[in-house]
PDB file of C-alpha atoms in Angstrom:
ATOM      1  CA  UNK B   1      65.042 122.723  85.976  1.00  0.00           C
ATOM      2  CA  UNK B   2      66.440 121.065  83.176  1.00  0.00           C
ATOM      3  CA  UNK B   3      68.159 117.680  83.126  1.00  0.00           C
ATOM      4  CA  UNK B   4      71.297 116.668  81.132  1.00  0.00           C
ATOM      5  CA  UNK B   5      73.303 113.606  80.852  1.00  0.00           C
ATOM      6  CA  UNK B   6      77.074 113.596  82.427  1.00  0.00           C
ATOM      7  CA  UNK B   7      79.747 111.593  82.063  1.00  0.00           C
ATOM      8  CA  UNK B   8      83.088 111.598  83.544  1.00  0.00           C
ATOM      9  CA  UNK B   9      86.174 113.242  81.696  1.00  0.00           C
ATOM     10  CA  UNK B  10      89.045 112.353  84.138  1.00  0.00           C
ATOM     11  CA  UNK B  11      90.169 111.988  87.330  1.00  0.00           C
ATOM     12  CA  UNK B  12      93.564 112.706  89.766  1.00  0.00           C
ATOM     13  CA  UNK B  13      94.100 110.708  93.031  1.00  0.00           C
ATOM     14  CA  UNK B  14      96.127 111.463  96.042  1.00  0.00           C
ATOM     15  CA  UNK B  15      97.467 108.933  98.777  1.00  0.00           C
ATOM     16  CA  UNK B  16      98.536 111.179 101.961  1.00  0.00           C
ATOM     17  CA  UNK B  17      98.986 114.046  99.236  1.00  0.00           C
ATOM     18  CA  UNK B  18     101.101 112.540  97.194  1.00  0.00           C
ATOM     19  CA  UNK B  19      99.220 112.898  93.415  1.00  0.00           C
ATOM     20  CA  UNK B  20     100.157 111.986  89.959  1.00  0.00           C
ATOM     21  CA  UNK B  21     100.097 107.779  91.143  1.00  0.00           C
ATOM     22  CA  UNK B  22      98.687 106.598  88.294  1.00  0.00           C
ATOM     23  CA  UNK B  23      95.192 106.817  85.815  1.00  0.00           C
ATOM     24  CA  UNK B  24      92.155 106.172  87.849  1.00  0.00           C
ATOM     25  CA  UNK B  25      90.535 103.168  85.958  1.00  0.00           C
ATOM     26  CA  UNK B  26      87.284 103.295  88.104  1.00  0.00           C
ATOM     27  CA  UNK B  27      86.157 104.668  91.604  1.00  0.00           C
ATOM     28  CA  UNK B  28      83.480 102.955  93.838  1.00  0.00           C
ATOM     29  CA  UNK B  29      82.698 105.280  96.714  1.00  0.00           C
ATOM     30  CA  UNK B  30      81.540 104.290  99.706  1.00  0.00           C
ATOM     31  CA  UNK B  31      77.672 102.942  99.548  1.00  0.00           C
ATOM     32  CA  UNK B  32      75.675 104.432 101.998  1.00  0.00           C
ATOM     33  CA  UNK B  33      73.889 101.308 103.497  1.00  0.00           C
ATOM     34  CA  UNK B  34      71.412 102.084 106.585  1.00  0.00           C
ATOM     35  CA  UNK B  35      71.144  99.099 109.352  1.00  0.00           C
ATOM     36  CA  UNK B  36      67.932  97.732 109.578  1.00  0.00           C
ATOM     37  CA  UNK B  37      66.049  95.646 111.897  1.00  0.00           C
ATOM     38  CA  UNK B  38      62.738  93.121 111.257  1.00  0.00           C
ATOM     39  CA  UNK B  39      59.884  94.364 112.637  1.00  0.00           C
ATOM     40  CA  UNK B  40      55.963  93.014 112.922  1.00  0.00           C
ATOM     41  CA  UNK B  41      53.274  93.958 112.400  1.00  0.00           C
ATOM     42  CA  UNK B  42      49.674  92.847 113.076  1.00  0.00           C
ATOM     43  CA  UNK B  43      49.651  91.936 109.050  1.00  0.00           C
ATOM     44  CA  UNK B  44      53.272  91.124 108.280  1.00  0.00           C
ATOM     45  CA  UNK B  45      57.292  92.124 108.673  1.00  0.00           C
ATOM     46  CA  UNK B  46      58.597  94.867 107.228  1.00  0.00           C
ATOM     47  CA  UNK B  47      61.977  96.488 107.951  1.00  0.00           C
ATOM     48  CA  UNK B  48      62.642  99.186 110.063  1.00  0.00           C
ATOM     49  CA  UNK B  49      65.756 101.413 108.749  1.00  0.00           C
ATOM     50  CA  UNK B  50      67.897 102.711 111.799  1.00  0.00           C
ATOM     51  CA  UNK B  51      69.845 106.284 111.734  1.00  0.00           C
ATOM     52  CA  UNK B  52      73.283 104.309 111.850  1.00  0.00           C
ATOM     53  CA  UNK B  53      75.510 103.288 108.539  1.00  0.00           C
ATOM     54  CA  UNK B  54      77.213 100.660 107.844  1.00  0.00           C
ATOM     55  CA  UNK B  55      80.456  99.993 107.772  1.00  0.00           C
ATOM     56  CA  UNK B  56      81.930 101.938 104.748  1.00  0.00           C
ATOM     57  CA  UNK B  57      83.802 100.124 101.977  1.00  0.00           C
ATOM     58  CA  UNK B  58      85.664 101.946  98.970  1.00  0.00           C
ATOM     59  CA  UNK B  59      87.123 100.742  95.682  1.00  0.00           C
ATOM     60  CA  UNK B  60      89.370 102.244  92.863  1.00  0.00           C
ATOM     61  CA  UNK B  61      90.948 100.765  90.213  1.00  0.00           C
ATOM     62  CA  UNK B  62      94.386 102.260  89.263  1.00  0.00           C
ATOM     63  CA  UNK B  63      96.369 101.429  86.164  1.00  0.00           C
ATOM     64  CA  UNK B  64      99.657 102.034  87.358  1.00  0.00           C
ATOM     65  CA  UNK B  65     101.876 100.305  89.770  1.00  0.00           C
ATOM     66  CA  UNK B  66     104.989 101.754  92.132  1.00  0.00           C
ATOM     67  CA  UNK B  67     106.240 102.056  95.668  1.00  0.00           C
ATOM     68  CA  UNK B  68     103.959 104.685  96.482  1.00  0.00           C
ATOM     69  CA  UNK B  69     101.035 102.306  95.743  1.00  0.00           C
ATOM     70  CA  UNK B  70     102.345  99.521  97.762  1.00  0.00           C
ATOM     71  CA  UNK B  71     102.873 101.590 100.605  1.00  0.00           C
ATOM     72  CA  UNK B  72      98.794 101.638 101.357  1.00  0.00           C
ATOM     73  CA  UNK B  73      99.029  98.162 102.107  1.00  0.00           C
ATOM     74  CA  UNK B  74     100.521  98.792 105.114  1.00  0.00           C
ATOM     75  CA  UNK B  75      98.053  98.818 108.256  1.00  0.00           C
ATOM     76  CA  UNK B  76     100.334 100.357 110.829  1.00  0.00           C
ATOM     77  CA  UNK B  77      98.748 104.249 109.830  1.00  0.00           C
ATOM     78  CA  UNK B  78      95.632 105.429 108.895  1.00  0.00           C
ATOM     79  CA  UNK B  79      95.858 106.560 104.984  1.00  0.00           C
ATOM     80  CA  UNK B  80      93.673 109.389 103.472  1.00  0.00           C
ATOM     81  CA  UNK B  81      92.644 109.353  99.994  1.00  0.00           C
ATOM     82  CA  UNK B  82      92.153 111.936  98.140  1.00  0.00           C
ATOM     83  CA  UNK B  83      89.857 111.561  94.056  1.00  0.00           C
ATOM     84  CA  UNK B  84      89.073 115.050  92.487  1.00  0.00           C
ATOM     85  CA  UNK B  85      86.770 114.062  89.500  1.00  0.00           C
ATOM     86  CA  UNK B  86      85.742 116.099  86.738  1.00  0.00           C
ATOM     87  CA  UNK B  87      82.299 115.663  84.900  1.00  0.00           C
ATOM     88  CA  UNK B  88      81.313 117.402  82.026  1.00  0.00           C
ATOM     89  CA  UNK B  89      77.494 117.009  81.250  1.00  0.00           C
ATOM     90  CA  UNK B  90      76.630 117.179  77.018  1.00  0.00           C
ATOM     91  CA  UNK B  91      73.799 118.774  75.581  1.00  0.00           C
ATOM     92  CA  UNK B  92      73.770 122.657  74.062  1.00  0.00           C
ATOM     93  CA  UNK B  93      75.378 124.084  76.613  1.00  0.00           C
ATOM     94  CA  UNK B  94      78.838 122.420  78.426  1.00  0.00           C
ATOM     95  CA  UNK B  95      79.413 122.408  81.728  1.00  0.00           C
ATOM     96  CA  UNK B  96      82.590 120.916  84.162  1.00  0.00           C
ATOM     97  CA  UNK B  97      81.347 119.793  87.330  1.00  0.00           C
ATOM     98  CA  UNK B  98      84.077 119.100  90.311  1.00  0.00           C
ATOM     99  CA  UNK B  99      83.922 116.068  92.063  1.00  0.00           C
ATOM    100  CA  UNK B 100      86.112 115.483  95.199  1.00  0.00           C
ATOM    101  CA  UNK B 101      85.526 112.372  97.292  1.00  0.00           C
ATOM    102  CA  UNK B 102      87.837 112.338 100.443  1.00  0.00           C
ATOM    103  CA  UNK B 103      88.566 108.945 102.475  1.00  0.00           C
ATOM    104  CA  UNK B 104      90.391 108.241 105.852  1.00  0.00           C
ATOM    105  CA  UNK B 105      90.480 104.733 106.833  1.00  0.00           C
ATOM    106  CA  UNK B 106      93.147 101.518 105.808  1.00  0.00           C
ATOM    107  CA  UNK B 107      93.023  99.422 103.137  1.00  0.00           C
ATOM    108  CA  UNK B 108      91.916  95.976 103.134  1.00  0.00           C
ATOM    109  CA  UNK B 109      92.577  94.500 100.234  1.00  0.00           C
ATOM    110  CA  UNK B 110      95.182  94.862  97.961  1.00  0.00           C
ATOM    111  CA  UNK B 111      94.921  93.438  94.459  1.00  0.00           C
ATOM    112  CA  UNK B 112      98.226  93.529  92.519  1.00  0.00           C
ATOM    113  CA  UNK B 113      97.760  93.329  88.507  1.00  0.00           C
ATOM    114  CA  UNK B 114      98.039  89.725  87.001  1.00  0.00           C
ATOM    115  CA  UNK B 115     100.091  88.817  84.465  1.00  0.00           C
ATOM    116  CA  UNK B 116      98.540  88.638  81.006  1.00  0.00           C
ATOM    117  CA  UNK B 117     100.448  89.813  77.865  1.00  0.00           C
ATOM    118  CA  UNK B 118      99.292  93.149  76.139  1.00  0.00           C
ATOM    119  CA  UNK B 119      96.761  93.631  79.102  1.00  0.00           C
ATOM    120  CA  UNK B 120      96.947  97.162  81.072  1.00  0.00           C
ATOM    121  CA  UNK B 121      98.235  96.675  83.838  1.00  0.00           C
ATOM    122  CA  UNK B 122      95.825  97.504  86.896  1.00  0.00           C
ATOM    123  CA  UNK B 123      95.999  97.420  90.909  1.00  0.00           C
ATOM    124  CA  UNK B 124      93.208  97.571  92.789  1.00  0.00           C
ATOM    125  CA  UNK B 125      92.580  99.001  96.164  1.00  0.00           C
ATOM    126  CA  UNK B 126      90.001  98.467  98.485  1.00  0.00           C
ATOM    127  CA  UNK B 127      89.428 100.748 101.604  1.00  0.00           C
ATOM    128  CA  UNK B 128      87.837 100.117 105.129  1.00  0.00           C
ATOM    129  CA  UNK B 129      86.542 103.924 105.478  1.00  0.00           C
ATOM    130  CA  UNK B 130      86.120 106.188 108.573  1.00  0.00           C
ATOM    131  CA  UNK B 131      86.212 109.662 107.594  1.00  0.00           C
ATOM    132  CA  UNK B 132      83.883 110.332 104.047  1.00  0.00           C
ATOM    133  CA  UNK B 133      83.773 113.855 102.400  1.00  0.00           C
ATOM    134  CA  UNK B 134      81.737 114.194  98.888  1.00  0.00           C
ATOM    135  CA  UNK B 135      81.638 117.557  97.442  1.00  0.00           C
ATOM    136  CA  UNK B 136      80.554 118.790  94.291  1.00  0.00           C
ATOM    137  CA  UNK B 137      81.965 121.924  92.999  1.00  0.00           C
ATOM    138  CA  UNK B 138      83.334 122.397  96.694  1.00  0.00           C
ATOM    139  CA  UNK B 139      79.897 122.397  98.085  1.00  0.00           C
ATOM    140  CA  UNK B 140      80.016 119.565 100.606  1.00  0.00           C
ATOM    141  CA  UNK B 141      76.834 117.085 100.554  1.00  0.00           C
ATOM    142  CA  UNK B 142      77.970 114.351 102.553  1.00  0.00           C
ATOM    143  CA  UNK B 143      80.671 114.640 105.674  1.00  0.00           C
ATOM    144  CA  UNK B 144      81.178 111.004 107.595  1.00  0.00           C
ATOM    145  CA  UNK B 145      83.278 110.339 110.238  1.00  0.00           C
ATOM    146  CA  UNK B 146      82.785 107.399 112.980  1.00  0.00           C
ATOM    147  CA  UNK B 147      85.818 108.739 115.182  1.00  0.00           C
ATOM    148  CA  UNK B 148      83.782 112.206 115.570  1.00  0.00           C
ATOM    149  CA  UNK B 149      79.841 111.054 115.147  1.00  0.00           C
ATOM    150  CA  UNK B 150      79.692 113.298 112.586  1.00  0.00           C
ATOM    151  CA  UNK B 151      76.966 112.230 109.377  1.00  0.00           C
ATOM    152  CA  UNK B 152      75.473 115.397 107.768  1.00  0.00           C
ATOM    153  CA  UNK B 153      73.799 115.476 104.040  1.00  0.00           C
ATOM    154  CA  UNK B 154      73.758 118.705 102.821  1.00  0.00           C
ATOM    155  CA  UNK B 155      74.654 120.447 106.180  1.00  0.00           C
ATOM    156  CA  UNK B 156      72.351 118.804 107.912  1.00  0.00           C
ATOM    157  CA  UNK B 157      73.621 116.652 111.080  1.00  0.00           C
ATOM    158  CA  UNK B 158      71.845 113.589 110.669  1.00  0.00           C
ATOM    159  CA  UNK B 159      72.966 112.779 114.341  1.00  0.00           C
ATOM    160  CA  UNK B 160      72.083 115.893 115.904  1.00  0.00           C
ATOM    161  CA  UNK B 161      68.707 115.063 117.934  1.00  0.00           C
ATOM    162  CA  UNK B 162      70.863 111.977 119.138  1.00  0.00           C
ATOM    163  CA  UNK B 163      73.541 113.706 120.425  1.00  0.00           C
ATOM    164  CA  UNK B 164      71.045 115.759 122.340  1.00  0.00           C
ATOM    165  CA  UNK B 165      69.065 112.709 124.563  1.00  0.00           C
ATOM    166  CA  UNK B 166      72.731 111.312 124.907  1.00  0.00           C
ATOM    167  CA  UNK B 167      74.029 114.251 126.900  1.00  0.00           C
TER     168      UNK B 167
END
């Protein structure tokens, strides 16, 4: 298998499918942080990684700024984000890769551009996120969601033989 280098060509983004809100400066997705514990050992600590996550965190800078942005900030519903990504790897051959990265959760924080002259003007979201979908070329890899118990990696439940001493 052969290796090439990608980079990322563009990017749409969709709050509660409403698109078109503005250039996507940069995207953070959510880091997928285990929970550990200390454990010891008869020559020393070491950590013991758990099967649970973290709580998920996402962050995108937009450079655009209108109602449909501010509306986010509101905590009363749930909002779902939507970032279809496009990569495009270089070499002898090119080739578009699809990127979508869906969110459910509420924002958190809320940056709103400062004022410098002949700066772009950018606003900054920052998610609290309960539902996670990455796909690539519409193959999903990773599905998250707290409200269901739901973590799978390429199709496979990561949660299953818990579910099963549970019940």
């Amino acid at each position: 298998m052969q290796f090439t280098p990608q980079a990322f060509t563009g990017a749409n983004v969709f709050i509660d499918g409403l698109g078109a809100l503005g250039i996507l400066k940069t995207f953070e997705p959510p880091k997928l942080e285990y929970s550990t514990i200390e454990a010891t050992a008869s020559i020393g600590k070491y950590e013991k990684v758990l099967p649970s996550l973290k709580p998920l965190n996402a962050k995108m800078v937009l450079t655009n700024i209108n109602p449909v942005l501010i509306a986010p900030l509101s905590t009363l519903l749930p909002k779902v984000l939507y970032i279809k990504q496009n990569m495009t790897s270089t070499g002898i051959t090119q080739e578009d890769t699809q990127i979508i990265a869906t969110m459910g959760g509420v924002i958190k924080v809320g940056e709103l551009p400062t004022f410098e002259m002949e700066k772009e003007v950018e606003f900054s979201l920052e998610m609290s996120v309960y539902t996670f979908s990455y796909q690539v070329n519409k193959v999903p890899l990773i599905v998250y969601d707290v409200v269901n118990s739901v973590y799978a990696i390429n199709g496979i439940d990561q949660f299953a033989s818990i579910r099963e001493n549970i019940t």
